[in-house]
Coordinates of N, CA and C in Angstrom, one line a residue:
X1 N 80.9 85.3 113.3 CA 81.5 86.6 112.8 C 82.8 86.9 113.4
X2 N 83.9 87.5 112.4 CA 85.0 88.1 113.4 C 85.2 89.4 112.6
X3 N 86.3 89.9 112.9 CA 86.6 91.4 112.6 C 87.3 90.9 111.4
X4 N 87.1 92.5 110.8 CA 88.9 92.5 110.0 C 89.8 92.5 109.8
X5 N 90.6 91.4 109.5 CA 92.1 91.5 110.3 C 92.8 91.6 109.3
X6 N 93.7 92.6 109.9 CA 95.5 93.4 109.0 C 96.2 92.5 109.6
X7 N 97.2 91.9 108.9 CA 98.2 91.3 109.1 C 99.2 92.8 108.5
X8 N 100.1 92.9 109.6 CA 100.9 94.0 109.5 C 102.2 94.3 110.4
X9 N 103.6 94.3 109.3 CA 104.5 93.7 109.3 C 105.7 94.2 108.7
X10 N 107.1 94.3 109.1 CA 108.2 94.7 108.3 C 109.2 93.4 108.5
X11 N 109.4 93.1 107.0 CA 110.6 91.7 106.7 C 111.8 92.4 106.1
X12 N 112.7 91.5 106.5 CA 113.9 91.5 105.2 C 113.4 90.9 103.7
X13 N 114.7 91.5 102.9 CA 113.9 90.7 101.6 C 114.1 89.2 101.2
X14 N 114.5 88.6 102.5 CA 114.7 86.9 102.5 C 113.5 86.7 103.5
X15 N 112.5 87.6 103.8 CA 111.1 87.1 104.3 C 111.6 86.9 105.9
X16 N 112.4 87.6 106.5 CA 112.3 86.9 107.9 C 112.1 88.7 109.1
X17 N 111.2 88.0 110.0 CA 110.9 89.2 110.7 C 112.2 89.3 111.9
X18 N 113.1 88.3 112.0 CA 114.0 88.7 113.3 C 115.5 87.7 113.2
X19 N 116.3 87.9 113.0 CA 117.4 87.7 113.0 C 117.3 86.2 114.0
X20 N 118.7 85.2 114.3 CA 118.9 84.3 114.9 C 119.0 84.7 116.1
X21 N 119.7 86.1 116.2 CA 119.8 86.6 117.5 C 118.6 87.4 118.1
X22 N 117.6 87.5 117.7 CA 115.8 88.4 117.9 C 116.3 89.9 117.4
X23 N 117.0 89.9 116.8 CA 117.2 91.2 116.5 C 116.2 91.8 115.5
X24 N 115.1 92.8 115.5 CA 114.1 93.1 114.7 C 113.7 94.0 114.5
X25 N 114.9 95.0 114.2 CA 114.9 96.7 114.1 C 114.9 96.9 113.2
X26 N 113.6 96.7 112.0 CA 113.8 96.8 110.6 C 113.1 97.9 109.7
X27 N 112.4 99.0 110.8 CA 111.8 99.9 109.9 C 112.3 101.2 110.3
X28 N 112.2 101.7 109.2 CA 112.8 103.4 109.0 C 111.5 103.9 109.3
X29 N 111.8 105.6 110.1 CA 110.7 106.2 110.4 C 109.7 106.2 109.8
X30 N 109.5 106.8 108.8 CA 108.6 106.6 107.9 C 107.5 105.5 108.0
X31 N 108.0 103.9 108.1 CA 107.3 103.1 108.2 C 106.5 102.7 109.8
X32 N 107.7 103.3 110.5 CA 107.1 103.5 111.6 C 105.6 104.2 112.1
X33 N 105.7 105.6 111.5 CA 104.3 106.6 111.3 C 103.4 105.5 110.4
X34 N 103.5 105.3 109.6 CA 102.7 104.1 108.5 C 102.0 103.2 109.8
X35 N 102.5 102.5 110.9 CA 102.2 101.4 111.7 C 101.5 102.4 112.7
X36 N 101.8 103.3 113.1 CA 101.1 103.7 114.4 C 100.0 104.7 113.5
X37 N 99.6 105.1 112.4 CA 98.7 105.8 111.7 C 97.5 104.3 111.8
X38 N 98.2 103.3 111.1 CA 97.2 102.2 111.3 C 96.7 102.0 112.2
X39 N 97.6 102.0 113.6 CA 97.1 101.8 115.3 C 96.0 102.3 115.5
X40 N 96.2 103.6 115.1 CA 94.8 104.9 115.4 C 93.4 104.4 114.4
X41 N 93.3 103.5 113.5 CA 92.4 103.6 112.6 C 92.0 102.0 113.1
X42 N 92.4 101.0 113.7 CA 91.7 100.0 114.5 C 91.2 100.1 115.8
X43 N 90.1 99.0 116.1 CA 89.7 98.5 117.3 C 90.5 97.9 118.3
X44 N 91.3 97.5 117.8 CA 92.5 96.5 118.6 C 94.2 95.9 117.8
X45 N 95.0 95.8 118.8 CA 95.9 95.1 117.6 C 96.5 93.4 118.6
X46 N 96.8 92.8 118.0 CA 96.9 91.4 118.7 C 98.6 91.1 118.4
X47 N 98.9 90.1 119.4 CA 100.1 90.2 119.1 C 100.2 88.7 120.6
X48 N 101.5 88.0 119.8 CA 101.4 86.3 120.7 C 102.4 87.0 121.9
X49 N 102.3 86.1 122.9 CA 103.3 86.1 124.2 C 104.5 86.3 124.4
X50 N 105.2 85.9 122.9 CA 106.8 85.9 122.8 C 107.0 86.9 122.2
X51 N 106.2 87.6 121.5 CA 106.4 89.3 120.7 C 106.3 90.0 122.6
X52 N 105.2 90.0 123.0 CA 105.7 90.6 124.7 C 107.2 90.4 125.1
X53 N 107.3 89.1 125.1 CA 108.3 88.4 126.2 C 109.4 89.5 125.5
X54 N 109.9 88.9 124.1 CA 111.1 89.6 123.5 C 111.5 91.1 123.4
X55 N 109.9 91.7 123.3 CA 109.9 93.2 122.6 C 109.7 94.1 124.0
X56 N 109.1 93.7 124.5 CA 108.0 94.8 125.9 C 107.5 95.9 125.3
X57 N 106.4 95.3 124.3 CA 106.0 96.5 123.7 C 105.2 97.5 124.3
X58 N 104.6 98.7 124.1 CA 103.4 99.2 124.7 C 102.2 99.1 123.8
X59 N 102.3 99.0 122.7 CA 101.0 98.7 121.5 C 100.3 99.9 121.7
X60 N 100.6 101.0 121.5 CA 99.9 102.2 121.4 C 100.1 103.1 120.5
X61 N 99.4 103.5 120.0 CA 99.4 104.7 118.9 C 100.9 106.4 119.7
X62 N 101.2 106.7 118.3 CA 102.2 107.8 119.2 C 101.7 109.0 117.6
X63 N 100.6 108.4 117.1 CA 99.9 109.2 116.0 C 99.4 110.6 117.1
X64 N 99.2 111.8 116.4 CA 98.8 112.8 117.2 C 98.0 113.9 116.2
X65 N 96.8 114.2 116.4 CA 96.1 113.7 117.2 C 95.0 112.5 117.1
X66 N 95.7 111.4 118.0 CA 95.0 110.2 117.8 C 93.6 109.9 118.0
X67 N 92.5 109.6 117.4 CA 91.1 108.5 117.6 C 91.1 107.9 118.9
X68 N 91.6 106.7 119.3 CA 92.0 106.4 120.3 C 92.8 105.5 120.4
X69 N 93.3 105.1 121.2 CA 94.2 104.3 121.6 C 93.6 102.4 121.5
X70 N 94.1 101.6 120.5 CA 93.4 100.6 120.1 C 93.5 99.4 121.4
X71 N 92.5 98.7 121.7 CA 92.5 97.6 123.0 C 94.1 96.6 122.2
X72 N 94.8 96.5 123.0 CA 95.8 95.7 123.4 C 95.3 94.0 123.4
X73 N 95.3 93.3 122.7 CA 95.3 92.0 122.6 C 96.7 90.9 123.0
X74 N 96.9 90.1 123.9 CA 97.5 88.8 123.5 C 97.2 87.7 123.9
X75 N 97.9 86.6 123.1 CA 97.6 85.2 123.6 C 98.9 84.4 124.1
X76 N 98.5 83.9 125.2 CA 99.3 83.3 125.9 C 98.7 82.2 126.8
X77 N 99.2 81.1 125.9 CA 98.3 80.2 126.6 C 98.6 79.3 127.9
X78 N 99.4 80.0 129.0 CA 99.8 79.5 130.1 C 99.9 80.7 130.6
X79 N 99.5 82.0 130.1 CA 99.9 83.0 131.1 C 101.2 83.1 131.6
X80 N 102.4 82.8 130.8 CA 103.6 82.9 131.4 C 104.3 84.3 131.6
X81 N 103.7 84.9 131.6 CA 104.5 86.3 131.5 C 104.6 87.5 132.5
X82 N 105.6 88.2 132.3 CA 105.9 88.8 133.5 C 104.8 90.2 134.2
X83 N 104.5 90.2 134.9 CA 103.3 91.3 134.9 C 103.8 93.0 135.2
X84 N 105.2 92.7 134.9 CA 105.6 94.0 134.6 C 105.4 94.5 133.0
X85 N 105.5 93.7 132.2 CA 105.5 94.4 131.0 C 104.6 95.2 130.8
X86 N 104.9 96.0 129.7 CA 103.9 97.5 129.2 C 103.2 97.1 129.0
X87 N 102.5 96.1 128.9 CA 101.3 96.2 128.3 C 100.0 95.8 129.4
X88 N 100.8 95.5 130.3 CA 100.2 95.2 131.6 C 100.6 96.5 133.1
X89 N 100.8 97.3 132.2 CA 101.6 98.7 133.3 C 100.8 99.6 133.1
X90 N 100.4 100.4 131.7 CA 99.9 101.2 131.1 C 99.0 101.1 130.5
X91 N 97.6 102.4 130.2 CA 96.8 102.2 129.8 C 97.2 101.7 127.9
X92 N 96.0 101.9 127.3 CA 94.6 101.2 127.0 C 94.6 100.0 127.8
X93 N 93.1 100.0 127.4 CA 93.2 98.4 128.3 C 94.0 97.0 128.0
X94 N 94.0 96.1 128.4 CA 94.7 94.8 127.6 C 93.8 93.9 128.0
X95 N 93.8 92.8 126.9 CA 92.9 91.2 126.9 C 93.8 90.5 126.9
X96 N 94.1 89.1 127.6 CA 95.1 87.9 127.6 C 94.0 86.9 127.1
X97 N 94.3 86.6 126.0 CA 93.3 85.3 126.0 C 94.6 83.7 126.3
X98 N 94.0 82.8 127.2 CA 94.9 81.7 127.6 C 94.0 80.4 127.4
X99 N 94.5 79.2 127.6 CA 93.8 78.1 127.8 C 93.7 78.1 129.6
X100 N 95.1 77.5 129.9 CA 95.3 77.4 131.3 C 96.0 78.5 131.8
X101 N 95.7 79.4 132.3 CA 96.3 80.3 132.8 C 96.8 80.3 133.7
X102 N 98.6 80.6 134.4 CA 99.0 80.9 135.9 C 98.1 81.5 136.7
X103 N 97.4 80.5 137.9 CA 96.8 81.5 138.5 C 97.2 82.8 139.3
X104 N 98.6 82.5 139.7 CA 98.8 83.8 140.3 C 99.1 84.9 139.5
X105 N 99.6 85.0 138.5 CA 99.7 85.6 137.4 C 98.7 86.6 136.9
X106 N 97.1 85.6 136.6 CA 96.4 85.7 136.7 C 95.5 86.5 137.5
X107 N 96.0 86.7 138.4 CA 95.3 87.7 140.0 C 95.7 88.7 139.6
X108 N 97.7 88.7 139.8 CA 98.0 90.1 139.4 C 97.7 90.8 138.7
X109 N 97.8 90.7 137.4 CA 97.4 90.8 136.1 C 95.9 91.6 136.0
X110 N 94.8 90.9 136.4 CA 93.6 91.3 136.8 C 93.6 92.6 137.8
X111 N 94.4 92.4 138.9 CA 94.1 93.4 139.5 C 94.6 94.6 138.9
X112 N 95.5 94.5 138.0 CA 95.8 96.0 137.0 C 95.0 96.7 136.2
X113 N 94.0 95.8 136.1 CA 92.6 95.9 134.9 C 92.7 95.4 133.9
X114 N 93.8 94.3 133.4 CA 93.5 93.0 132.3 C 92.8 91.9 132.6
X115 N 92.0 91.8 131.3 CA 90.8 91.2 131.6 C 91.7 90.0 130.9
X116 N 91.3 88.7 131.8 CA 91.9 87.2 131.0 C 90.6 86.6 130.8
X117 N 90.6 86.4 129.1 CA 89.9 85.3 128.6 C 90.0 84.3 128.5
X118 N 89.6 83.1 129.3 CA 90.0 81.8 129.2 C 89.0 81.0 128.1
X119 N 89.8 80.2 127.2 CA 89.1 79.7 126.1 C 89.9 78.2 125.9
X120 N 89.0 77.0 125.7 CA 89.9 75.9 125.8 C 89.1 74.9 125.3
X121 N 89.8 74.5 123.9 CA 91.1 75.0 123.2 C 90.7 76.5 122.1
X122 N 91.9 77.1 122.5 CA 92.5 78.2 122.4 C 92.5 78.0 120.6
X123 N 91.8 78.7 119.7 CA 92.1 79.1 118.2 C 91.8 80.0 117.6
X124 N 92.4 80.2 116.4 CA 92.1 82.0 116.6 C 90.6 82.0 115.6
X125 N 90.3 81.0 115.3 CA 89.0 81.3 115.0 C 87.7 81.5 116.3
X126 N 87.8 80.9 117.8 CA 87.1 81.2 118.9 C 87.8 82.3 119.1
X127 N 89.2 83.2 119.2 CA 89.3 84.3 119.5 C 88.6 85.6 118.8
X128 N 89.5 85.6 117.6 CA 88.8 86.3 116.8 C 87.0 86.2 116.9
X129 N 86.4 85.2 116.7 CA 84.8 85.6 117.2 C 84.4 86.1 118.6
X130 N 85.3 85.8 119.3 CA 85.2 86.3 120.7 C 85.2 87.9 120.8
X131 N 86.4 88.3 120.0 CA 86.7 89.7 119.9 C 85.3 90.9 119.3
X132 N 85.1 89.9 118.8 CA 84.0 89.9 117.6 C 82.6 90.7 118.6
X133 N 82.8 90.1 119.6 CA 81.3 89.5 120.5 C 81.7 91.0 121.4
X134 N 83.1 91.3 121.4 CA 83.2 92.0 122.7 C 83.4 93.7 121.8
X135 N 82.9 93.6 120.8 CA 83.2 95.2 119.7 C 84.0 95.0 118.7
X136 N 85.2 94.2 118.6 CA 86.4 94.6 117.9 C 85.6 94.6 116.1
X137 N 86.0 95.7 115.5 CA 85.3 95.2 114.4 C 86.5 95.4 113.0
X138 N 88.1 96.0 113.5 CA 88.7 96.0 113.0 C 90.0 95.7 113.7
X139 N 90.8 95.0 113.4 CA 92.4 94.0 114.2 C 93.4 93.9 113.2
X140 N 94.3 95.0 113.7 CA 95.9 94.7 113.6 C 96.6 93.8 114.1
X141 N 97.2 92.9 113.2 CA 98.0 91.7 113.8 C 99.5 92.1 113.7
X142 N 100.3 92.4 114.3 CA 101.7 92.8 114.4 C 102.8 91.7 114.3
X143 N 102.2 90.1 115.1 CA 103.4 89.3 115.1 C 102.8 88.6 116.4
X144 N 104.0 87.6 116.8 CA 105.3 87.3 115.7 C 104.9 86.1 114.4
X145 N 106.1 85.7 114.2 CA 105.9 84.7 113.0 C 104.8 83.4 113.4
X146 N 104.5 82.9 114.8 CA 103.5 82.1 114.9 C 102.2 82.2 115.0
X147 N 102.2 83.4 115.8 CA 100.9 84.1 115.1 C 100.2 84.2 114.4
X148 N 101.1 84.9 113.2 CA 101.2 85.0 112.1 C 100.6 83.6 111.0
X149 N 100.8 82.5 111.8 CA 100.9 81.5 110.7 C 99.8 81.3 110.9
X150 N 99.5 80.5 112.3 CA 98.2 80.6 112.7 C 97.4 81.0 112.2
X151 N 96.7 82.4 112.4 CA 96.0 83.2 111.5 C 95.8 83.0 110.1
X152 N 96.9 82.3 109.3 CA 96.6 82.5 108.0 C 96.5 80.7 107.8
X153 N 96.9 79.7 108.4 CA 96.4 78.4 108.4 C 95.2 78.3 108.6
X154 N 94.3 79.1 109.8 CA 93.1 78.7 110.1 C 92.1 80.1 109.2
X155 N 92.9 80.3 107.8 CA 92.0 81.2 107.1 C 91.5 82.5 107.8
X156 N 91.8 83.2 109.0 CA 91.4 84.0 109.6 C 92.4 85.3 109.6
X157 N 92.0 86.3 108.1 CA 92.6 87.2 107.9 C 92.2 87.8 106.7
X158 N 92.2 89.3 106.3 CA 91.9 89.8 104.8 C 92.6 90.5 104.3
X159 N 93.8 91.1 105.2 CA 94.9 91.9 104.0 C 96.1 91.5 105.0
X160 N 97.2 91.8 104.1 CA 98.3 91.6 105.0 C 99.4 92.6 104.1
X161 N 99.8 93.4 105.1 CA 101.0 94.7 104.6 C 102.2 94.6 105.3
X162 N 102.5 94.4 104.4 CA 104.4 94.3 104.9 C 105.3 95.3 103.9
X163 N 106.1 95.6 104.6 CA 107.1 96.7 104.2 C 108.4 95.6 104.2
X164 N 108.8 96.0 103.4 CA 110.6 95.3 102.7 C 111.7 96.2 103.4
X165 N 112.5 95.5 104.0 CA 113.4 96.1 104.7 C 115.0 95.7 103.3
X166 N 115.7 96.8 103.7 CA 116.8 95.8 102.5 C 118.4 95.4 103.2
X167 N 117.5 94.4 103.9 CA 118.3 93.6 105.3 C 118.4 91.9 104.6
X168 N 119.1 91.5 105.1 CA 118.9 89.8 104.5 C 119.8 88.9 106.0
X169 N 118.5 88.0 106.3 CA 119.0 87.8 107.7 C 119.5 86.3 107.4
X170 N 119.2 85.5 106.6 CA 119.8 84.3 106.1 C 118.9 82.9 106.6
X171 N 118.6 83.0 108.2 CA 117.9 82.5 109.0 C 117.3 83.5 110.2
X172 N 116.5 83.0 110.8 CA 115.6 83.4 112.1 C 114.3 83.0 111.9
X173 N 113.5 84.1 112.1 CA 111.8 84.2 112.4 C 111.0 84.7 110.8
X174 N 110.5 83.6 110.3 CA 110.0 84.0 109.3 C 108.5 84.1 109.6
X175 N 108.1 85.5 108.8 CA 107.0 86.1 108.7 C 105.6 85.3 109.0
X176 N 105.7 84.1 108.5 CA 104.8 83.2 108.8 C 105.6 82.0 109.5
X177 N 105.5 81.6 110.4 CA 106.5 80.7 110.9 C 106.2 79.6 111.0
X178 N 105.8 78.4 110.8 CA 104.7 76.9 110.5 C 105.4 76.2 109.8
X179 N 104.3 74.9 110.0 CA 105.0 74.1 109.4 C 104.6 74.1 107.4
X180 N 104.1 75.0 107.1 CA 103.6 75.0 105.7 C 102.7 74.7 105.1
X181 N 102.4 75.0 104.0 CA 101.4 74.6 103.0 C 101.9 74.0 102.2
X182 N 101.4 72.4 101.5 CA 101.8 72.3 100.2 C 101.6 73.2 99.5
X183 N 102.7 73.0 98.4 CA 102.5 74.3 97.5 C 100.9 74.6 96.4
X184 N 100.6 73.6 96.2 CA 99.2 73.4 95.1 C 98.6 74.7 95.9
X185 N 98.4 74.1 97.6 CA 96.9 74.5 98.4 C 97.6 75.8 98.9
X186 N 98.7 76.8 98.8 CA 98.9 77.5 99.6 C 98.1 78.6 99.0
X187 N 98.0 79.9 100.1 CA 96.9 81.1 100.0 C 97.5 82.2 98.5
X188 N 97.1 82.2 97.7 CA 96.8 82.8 96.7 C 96.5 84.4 97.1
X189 N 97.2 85.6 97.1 CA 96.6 87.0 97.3 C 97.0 87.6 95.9
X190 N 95.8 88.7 96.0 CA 96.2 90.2 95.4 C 97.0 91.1 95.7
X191 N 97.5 91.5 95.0 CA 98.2 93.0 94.9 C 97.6 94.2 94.9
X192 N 97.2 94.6 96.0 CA 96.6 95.9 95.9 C 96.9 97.4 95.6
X193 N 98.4 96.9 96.4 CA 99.0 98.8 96.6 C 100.8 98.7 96.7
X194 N 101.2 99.2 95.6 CA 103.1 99.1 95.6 C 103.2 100.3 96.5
X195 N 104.0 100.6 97.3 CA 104.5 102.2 97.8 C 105.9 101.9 98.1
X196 N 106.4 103.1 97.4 CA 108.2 103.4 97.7 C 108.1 104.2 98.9
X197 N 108.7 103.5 99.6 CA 109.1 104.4 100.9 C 109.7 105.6 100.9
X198 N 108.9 106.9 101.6 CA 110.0 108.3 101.6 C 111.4 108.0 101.5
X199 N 111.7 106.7 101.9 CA 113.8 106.9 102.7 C 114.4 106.2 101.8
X200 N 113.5 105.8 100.4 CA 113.8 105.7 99.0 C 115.0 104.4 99.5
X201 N 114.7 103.3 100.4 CA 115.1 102.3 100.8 C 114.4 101.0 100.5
X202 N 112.9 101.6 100.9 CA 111.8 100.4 101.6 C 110.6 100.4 101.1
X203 N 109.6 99.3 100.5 CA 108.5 99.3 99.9 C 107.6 98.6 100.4
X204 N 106.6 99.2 100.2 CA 105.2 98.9 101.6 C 104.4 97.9 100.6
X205 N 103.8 97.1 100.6 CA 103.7 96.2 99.7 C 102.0 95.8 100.1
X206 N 100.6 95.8 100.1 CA 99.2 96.0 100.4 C 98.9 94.8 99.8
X207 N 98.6 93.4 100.1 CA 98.1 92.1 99.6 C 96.6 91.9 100.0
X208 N 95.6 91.3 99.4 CA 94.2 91.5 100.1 C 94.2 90.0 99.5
X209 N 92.6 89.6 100.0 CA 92.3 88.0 99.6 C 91.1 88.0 98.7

């Protein structure tokens, strides 16, 4: 068994979540409330090593008044990361799931109250069941594009919402970032939900499987 997972997401309309330079400032307020309303309405949201490294996110709801604040997921499978970042500073709690993990890293990290899940080899079909095992019964997936692919190569996902930014980055980080599907076998979705963005810019776009 695993949870529900949202893939959830703002692109340009050439499909890429981050410029050549990591540049990936692509949502108007509006869409912003839209993401952190969803924060509040999951168990957790997941998100890979390099969305940390790049972004230093906090992954927390700024909805009010919030449900709670959703457990903090990421994967990193060497533990390379700096143990200052938010999400290792600040509450909710946070999960590192790794194969080999830095052990000193490791210590620190723990001693803040992140719990590291070591799993080897590392896929998101053992994660996601893992998450599974430990409550999560609904998961927001934020990024980045390998993540992203991941998830949808090893079939482990049921809707995915993306909002259209009306940016065109030409190259960078595409939404799903991999090496591909032939075209015959690639994932086939529904259309569930069009929405025009208040800022009469940007359209939220609701795909299910």
């Amino acid at each position: 068994m695993r949870p529900y997972i949202i893939i959830f997401s703002t692109i340009t309309i050439d499909g890429k979540l981050a410029s050549v330079d990591h540049f990936s400032e692509l949502s108007c307020p509006y869409d912003k409330e839209r993401q952190h309303i969803l924060r509040s309405e999951v168990d957790a949201i997941l998100v890979g090593g390099n969305t940390v490294r790049l972004d230093n996110p906090s992954l927390t709801s700024r909805r009010s008044p919030v449900r709670k604040d959703p457990v903090r997921v990421v994967i990193s499978k060497d533990l390379n990361l700096n143990p200052s970042f938010k999400v290792f500073q600040t509450p909710p709690p946070t999960i590192v799931y790794s194969e080999n993990p830095n052990p000193l890293i490791k210590k620190e990290v723990e001693e803040k109250g992140v719990k590291v899940r070591v799993i080897n080899p590392l896929t998101m079909k053992s994660l996601t069941e893992d998450l599974y095992a430990l409550g999560v019964r609904r998961l927001m997936v934020e990024g980045g594009g390998k993540t992203i692919w991941s998830l949808i190569r090893e079939d482990c996902f049921d809707e995915i919402r993306v909002t259209i930014s009306p940016r065109i980055f030409g190259s960078g980080v595409s939404l799903a970032q991999g090496e591909g599907f032939p075209g015959k076998i690639s994932p086939l979705l529904k259309l569930k939900a069009v929405e025009e963005c208040q800022c009469g810019q940007e359209v939220h776009l609701i795909y299910v499987r």
